[in-house]
C-alpha positions as semicolon CSV with decimal commas, in nm:
position;residue;x (nm);y (nm);z (nm)
1;M;12,769;12,039;6,777
2;N;13,106;11,967;6,932
3;I;13,163;11,836;7,283
4;I;13,492;12,025;7,315
5;D;13,315;12,356;7,245
6;I;13,048;12,270;7,501
7;I;13,307;12,181;7,767
8;N;13,490;12,508;7,702
9;Q;13,167;12,706;7,713
10;K;13,078;12,574;8,057
11;R;13,440;12,607;8,172
12;L;13,409;12,978;8,088
13;K;13,089;12,996;8,300
14;Q;12,859;13,043;8,000
15;E;12,503;12,912;7,979
16;L;12,439;12,599;7,774
17;S;12,136;12,589;7,546
18;K;11,860;12,330;7,569
19;E;11,980;12,188;7,235
20;Q;12,340;12,156;7,356
21;I;12,232;11,978;7,674
22;E;12,008;11,739;7,479
23;Y;12,298;11,667;7,241
24;V;12,538;11,586;7,527
25;V;12,292;11,356;7,706
26;K;12,199;11,171;7,387
27;E;12,554;11,126;7,255
28;Y;12,698;11,023;7,594
29;T;12,420;10,769;7,640
30;N;12,486;10,610;7,301
31;G;12,866;10,611;7,354
32;T;12,972;10,877;7,101
33;I;13,087;11,110;7,379
34;K;13,350;10,929;7,588
35;D;13,380;10,900;7,967
36;Y;13,682;11,131;7,981
37;Q;13,495;11,401;7,787
38;M;13,185;11,372;8,002
39;S;13,404;11,380;8,314
40;A;13,546;11,715;8,201
41;L;13,198;11,859;8,146
42;L;13,072;11,728;8,480
43;M;13,366;11,893;8,655
44;A;13,296;12,222;8,475
45;I;12,932;12,202;8,589
46;C;13,043;12,111;8,941
47;L;13,269;12,418;8,956
48;N;13,053;12,671;8,770
49;G;12,696;12,556;8,828
50;M;12,384;12,579;8,614
51;N;12,085;12,814;8,614
52;D;11,719;12,708;8,637
53;E;11,672;12,668;8,263
54;E;11,985;12,454;8,228
55;V;11,876;12,229;8,516
56;F;11,525;12,191;8,367
57;A;11,679;12,104;8,029
58;L;11,922;11,853;8,181
59;T;11,650;11,686;8,388
60;N;11,417;11,658;8,089
61;A;11,691;11,524;7,858
62;M;11,779;11,254;8,113
63;Y;11,413;11,176;8,180
64;C;11,353;11,136;7,804
65;S;11,670;10,927;7,746
66;G;11,482;10,600;7,795
67;E;11,150;10,452;7,890
68;T;10,913;10,561;8,166
69;L;10,728;10,328;8,400
70;D;10,361;10,281;8,328
71;L;10,219;10,231;8,676
72;T;9,855;10,293;8,584
73;S;9,779;9,929;8,668
74;I;9,863;9,997;9,034
75;D;9,550;10,082;9,232
76;G;9,567;10,412;9,421
77;I;9,824;10,685;9,472
78;K;10,194;10,594;9,457
79;V;10,436;10,768;9,694
80;D;10,814;10,773;9,680
81;K;11,088;10,877;9,915
82;H;11,446;10,968;9,831
83;S;11,752;11,058;10,038
84;T;12,045;11,259;9,907
85;G;12,272;11,028;10,105
86;G;12,459;11,020;10,430
87;V;12,644;10,794;10,671
88;G;12,436;10,525;10,839
89;D;12,122;10,632;10,651
90;K;11,909;10,320;10,643
91;T;11,582;10,515;10,656
92;T;11,433;10,370;10,335
93;L;11,480;10,014;10,463
94;I;11,256;10,101;10,758
95;L;11,023;10,358;10,608
96;A;10,914;10,170;10,295
97;P;10,767;9,863;10,471
98;L;10,630;10,071;10,759
99;V;10,437;10,303;10,525
100;A;10,328;10,008;10,310
101;S;10,189;9,837;10,623
102;L;9,923;10,112;10,626
103;G;9,813;10,024;10,274
104;V;10,010;10,303;10,103
105;N;10,166;10,206;9,769
106;V;10,547;10,240;9,771
107;A;10,670;10,162;9,420
108;K;11,034;10,255;9,455
109;M;11,358;10,254;9,259
110;S;11,674;10,317;9,459
111;G;12,042;10,369;9,384
112;R;12,379;10,237;9,489
113;G;12,633;10,410;9,711
114;L;12,773;10,741;9,591
115;G;13,110;10,862;9,722
116;H;13,130;10,813;10,099
117;T;12,753;10,767;10,129
118;G;12,579;10,430;10,133
119;G;12,316;10,310;9,885
120;T;11,986;10,134;9,950
121;I;12,041;9,880;9,672
122;D;12,383;9,781;9,811
123;K;12,227;9,737;10,155
124;L;11,945;9,518;10,026
125;E;12,190;9,310;9,821
126;S;12,374;9,228;10,145
127;I;12,075;9,000;10,215
128;P;12,158;8,666;10,045
129;G;11,922;8,590;9,759
130;F;11,754;8,930;9,754
131;S;11,685;9,042;9,396
132;T;11,685;9,412;9,306
133;I;11,599;9,328;8,943
134;M;11,236;9,275;8,842
135;S;11,020;9,299;8,532
136;L;10,767;9,582;8,519
137;E;10,483;9,329;8,524
138;D;10,617;9,162;8,840
139;F;10,692;9,503;8,996
140;T;10,336;9,634;8,953
141;Q;10,186;9,301;9,055
142;Q;10,389;9,300;9,377
143;V;10,286;9,656;9,466
144;N;9,921;9,568;9,409
145;Q;9,964;9,257;9,624
146;I;10,167;9,388;9,922
147;H;10,186;9,767;9,852
148;L;10,565;9,756;9,821
149;A;10,838;9,676;9,570
150;L;11,191;9,813;9,576
151;V;11,435;9,770;9,287
152;G;11,737;9,927;9,121
153;Q;11,703;10,131;8,804
154;M;11,477;9,921;8,589
155;G;11,531;9,822;8,226
156;N;11,596;10,116;7,999
157;L;11,468;10,368;8,252
158;V;11,676;10,689;8,253
159;P;11,987;10,522;8,103
160;A;12,160;10,861;8,083
161;D;12,143;10,901;8,460
162;K;12,262;10,545;8,514
163;K;12,582;10,621;8,320
164;I;12,633;10,971;8,460
165;Y;12,560;10,859;8,818
166;A;12,830;10,590;8,803
167;L;13,078;10,836;8,650
168;R;13,013;11,104;8,913
169;D;13,090;10,854;9,188
170;V;13,451;10,814;9,067
171;T;13,530;11,163;8,932
172;G;13,481;11,387;9,236
173;T;13,160;11,543;9,103
174;V;12,901;11,404;9,343
175;E;12,835;11,729;9,532
176;S;12,707;11,946;9,245
177;I;12,356;12,079;9,321
178;P;12,244;12,089;8,953
179;L;12,369;11,733;8,897
180;I;12,203;11,606;9,215
181;A;11,872;11,776;9,128
182;S;11,861;11,644;8,771
183;S;11,966;11,294;8,876
184;I;11,704;11,260;9,149
185;M;11,418;11,420;8,960
186;S;11,477;11,245;8,625
187;K;11,448;10,909;8,805
188;K;11,149;11,015;9,010
189;L;10,964;11,149;8,705
190;A;11,036;10,832;8,508
191;S;10,918;10,613;8,795
192;S;10,576;10,783;8,779
193;A;10,506;10,840;9,150
194;E;10,252;11,117;9,203
195;C;10,392;11,222;9,542
196;M;10,756;11,247;9,653
197;V;10,922;11,313;9,988
198;I;11,289;11,401;9,956
199;D;11,521;11,382;10,256
200;L;11,790;11,645;10,196
201;K;12,082;11,559;10,421
202;V;12,282;11,863;10,540
203;G;12,618;11,873;10,713
204;E;12,964;11,724;10,724
205;G;12,851;11,370;10,644
206;A;12,624;11,472;10,355
207;L;12,684;11,566;9,993
208;I;12,523;11,905;10,076
209;K;12,722;12,088;10,344
210;T;12,511;12,399;10,417
211;K;12,143;12,476;10,473
212;E;12,166;12,746;10,206
213;D;12,274;12,493;9,941
214;A;12,010;12,246;10,063
215;R;11,737;12,509;10,026
216;S;11,864;12,582;9,674
217;L;11,846;12,211;9,586
218;A;11,499;12,181;9,742
219;H;11,365;12,470;9,537
220;F;11,514;12,323;9,217
221;M;11,337;11,992;9,281
222;I;11,005;12,146;9,382
223;K;11,010;12,365;9,067
224;I;11,085;12,059;8,851
225;G;10,804;11,869;9,022
226;N;10,563;12,156;8,957
227;Q;10,649;12,147;8,586
228;Y;10,538;11,783;8,571
229;N;10,242;11,814;8,808
230;R;10,407;11,609;9,085
231;K;10,379;11,690;9,456
232;V;10,726;11,729;9,608
233;V;10,806;11,791;9,977
234;C;11,167;11,835;10,091
235;A;11,288;11,780;10,447
236;L;11,624;11,934;10,543
237;T;11,777;11,696;10,797
238;N;12,094;11,682;11,004
239;M;12,392;11,476;10,889
240;Q;12,649;11,621;11,131
241;E;12,678;11,273;11,282
242;P;12,586;10,926;11,156
243;L;12,218;10,834;11,164
244;G;12,142;10,564;11,417
245;T;12,429;10,347;11,538
246;H;12,507;10,097;11,260
247;I;12,714;10,189;10,951
248;G;12,778;9,941;10,670
249;N;12,548;9,741;10,445
250;A;12,456;9,425;10,641
251;L;12,487;9,609;10,973
252;E;12,232;9,867;10,858
253;V;11,995;9,589;10,759
254;Q;12,042;9,450;11,109
255;E;11,958;9,787;11,270
256;S;11,651;9,823;11,045
257;I;11,520;9,488;11,165
258;E;11,570;9,591;11,529
259;F;11,388;9,920;11,465
260;L;11,086;9,748;11,311
261;K;11,078;9,513;11,611
262;G;11,044;9,824;11,832
263;N;11,408;9,875;11,939
264;C;11,442;10,225;11,794
265;Q;11,727;10,476;11,813
266;K;11,590;10,820;11,904
267;D;11,725;11,009;11,601
268;L;11,626;10,740;11,353
269;Y;11,280;10,716;11,510
270;E;11,217;11,088;11,473
271;L;11,328;11,093;11,110
272;V;11,121;10,788;11,012
273;L;10,809;10,926;11,180
274;T;10,851;11,275;11,027
275;L;10,904;11,153;10,670
276;G;10,650;10,872;10,702
277;S;10,380;11,108;10,831
278;I;10,420;11,326;10,522
279;M;10,406;11,025;10,290
280;V;10,092;10,881;10,452
281;H;9,927;11,226;10,464
282;M;9,985;11,270;10,090
283;A;9,858;10,923;10,000
284;L;9,560;10,886;10,232
285;S;9,456;11,254;10,271
286;I;9,464;11,236;10,649
287;S;9,639;11,480;10,883
288;E;10,009;11,430;10,953
289;E;9,925;11,394;11,323
290;E;9,687;11,106;11,253
291;A;9,938;10,953;11,010
292;R;10,209;10,963;11,278
293;K;9,985;10,782;11,528
294;K;9,911;10,508;11,276
295;L;10,283;10,464;11,201
296;E;10,367;10,446;11,573
297;E;10,098;10,180;11,620
298;N;10,247;9,969;11,341
299;I;10,590;9,987;11,502
300;H;10,456;9,879;11,841
301;N;10,232;9,602;11,707
302;Q;10,510;9,496;11,464
303;K;10,289;9,516;11,154
304;G;10,575;9,712;10,994
305;Y;10,812;9,425;11,073
306;E;10,568;9,171;10,929
307;K;10,550;9,377;10,609
308;W;10,933;9,390;10,599
309;K;10,958;9,010;10,621
310;E;10,691;8,969;10,353
311;F;10,869;9,215;10,123
312;I;11,212;9,054;10,168
313;S;11,069;8,707;10,109
314;M;10,880;8,817;9,796
315;Q;11,208;8,940;9,643
316;G;11,399;8,624;9,732
317;G;11,593;8,738;10,039
318;D;11,695;8,506;10,322
319;L;11,747;8,707;10,641
320;E;11,870;8,397;10,824
321;Q;12,180;8,402;10,602
322;L;12,274;8,768;10,669
323;T;12,647;8,762;10,746
324;L;12,874;9,012;10,921
325;A;13,252;9,034;10,883
326;P;13,429;8,793;11,120
327;K;13,697;9,021;11,267
328;V;13,543;9,249;11,534
329;F;13,751;9,503;11,726
330;S;13,654;9,736;12,011
331;V;13,780;10,093;11,968
332;K;13,823;10,269;12,303
333;S;13,859;10,634;12,398
334;T;14,200;10,766;12,499
335;K;14,048;11,038;12,719
336;T;13,757;11,118;12,949
337;G;13,496;11,376;12,850
338;Y;13,196;11,448;12,628
339;I;13,171;11,360;12,260
340;Q;13,155;11,712;12,113
341;K;13,183;11,637;11,743
342;I;13,204;11,340;11,507
343;H;13,380;11,398;11,176
344;T;13,115;11,207;10,987
345;M;13,258;11,231;10,636
346;K;13,594;11,096;10,759
347;L;13,409;10,809;10,925
348;G;13,222;10,746;10,598
349;E;13,550;10,740;10,408
350;I;13,691;10,485;10,654
351;I;13,387;10,264;10,595
352;R;13,443;10,301;10,220
353;A;13,813;10,216;10,259
354;I;13,748;9,890;10,446
355;G;13,530;9,768;10,159
356;A;13,174;9,894;10,214
357;G;13,190;10,138;9,920
358;R;13,349;10,184;9,578
359;Y;13,635;10,384;9,431
360;Q;13,588;10,257;9,075
361;K;13,270;10,164;8,891
362;E;13,384;9,800;8,875
363;D;13,462;9,763;9,248
364;S;13,272;9,498;9,442
365;I;13,123;9,560;9,786
366;D;13,219;9,378;10,105
367;Y;12,871;9,362;10,258
368;G;12,971;9,247;10,605
369;V;13,213;9,523;10,707
370;G;13,123;9,835;10,903
371;M;13,091;9,990;11,248
372;I;12,851;10,007;11,541
373;L;12,871;10,330;11,741
374;T;12,830;10,297;12,116
375;K;12,875;10,672;12,176
376;K;12,733;10,972;11,988
377;V;12,747;11,352;12,017
378;G;12,658;11,464;12,369
379;D;12,747;11,131;12,532
380;F;12,996;11,111;12,819
381;V;13,284;10,867;12,775
382;M;13,551;10,747;13,018
383;E;13,910;10,685;12,921
384;N;13,945;10,328;12,791
385;E;13,567;10,302;12,739
386;E;13,439;10,173;12,404
387;I;13,315;10,429;12,151
388;L;13,254;10,185;11,865
389;K;13,302;9,834;11,731
390;I;13,453;9,785;11,385
391;Y;13,383;9,482;11,167
392;L;13,660;9,389;10,924
393;N;13,715;9,115;10,671
394;Q;14,027;9,126;10,451
395;K;14,144;9,482;10,512
396;D;14,303;9,618;10,829
397;M;14,330;9,974;10,953
398;T;14,486;10,178;11,231
399;I;14,278;10,266;11,535
400;G;14,427;10,617;11,531
401;S;14,246;10,716;11,214
402;I;13,914;10,620;11,376
403;L;13,987;10,806;11,700
404;E;14,066;11,119;11,497
405;C;13,700;11,124;11,390
406;F;13,588;11,196;11,749
407;E;13,642;11,527;11,930
408;I;13,620;11,480;12,308
409;G;13,616;11,779;12,546
410;T;13,539;11,871;12,904
411;H;13,201;12,041;12,848
412;Y;12,869;11,902;12,729
413;V;12,758;11,985;12,374
414;E;12,387;11,972;12,287
415;P;12,330;11,773;11,965
416;E;12,182;11,980;11,682
417;P;11,814;11,932;11,589
418;L;11,757;11,639;11,355
419;I;11,490;11,810;11,140
420;Y;11,598;12,157;11,030
421;E;11,315;12,255;10,799
422;I;11,028;12,119;10,586
423;I;10,993;12,289;10,244
424;R;10,665;12,230;10,062
């Protein structure tokens, strides 16, 4: 086979065979196919899509590109949760310890930031000393001991996705539904969780912009799960504005701590309880209503927070050393009125530009930079009243570019629902 022929075939909107897809994944993983060639194919896929059979073949080829986790030594059902990414999405940081505090096994691998969206691993690595690398033996032992371990992609697990994921981040191909579906599901299959809850972000601040595309992605992932006898539930959730108030790696850790202490933002609270109820229902075979009550109890009695501290300590993190960027500026409104819209992707790109994300695979993260929103959609703001604080380190930026992210008008706008749809 010839990679040039395969690129041209997909450029001409033709279907790729299972054998062609397996060839590409294998030869790119071992280095025979170069980054620039794979970038061309990824762009062709991004522009022209893939059908069900191509997506199944791509997922399976990536899944089979390395090892799979043997989690049979973990007692009980393992549940996993994944988010397709957004701005201010620190849900996993809260949800994993909260669900684990009910005795549910959360054996989770997470990823780094992708495009303008943040990554759970980057957020955890903002905690000094925290290790996202662990041997399989230590990983399973920790889950058996405290019901929770959270790491980056482990060992030789799905090496094809690890390479492709990093390349997508810097080649403008992050928003392709077939590539998202195969990336998520190859990792989830290899990590061996029996039950998966996938948070499909929809809207301006998400990789998926429309509910129609989100439903398409959900059905891809549920079909893939069915092929491998895995239970998959997808929640379509709103990313028209940032989730919660804190955006940026260390800042999102800070907000997660406050949440688990009981100081919860309304939107974040609803999302955590909705996703968590499904996870606990799947693992413990209780109703989602009963699961929700148990989760609420463990927020109020701070058992979720105790589990968080135990988890961070077990993986070497020192929360006392969490550091924010030293330069803090208040950004104030230039007019009076209601916040009618937040251009969330633009805000995410600003966060990326000040150092919280990457433009090249080799870029390092500035963990302490970010923003805290003091106003969200539907809020009334006076002229010269603060709408956010921005935390900067080395890089500066103009206030005007931040203000352009907020549309302020004379009439009240009702925020959209946070949970659009649950697809089972």
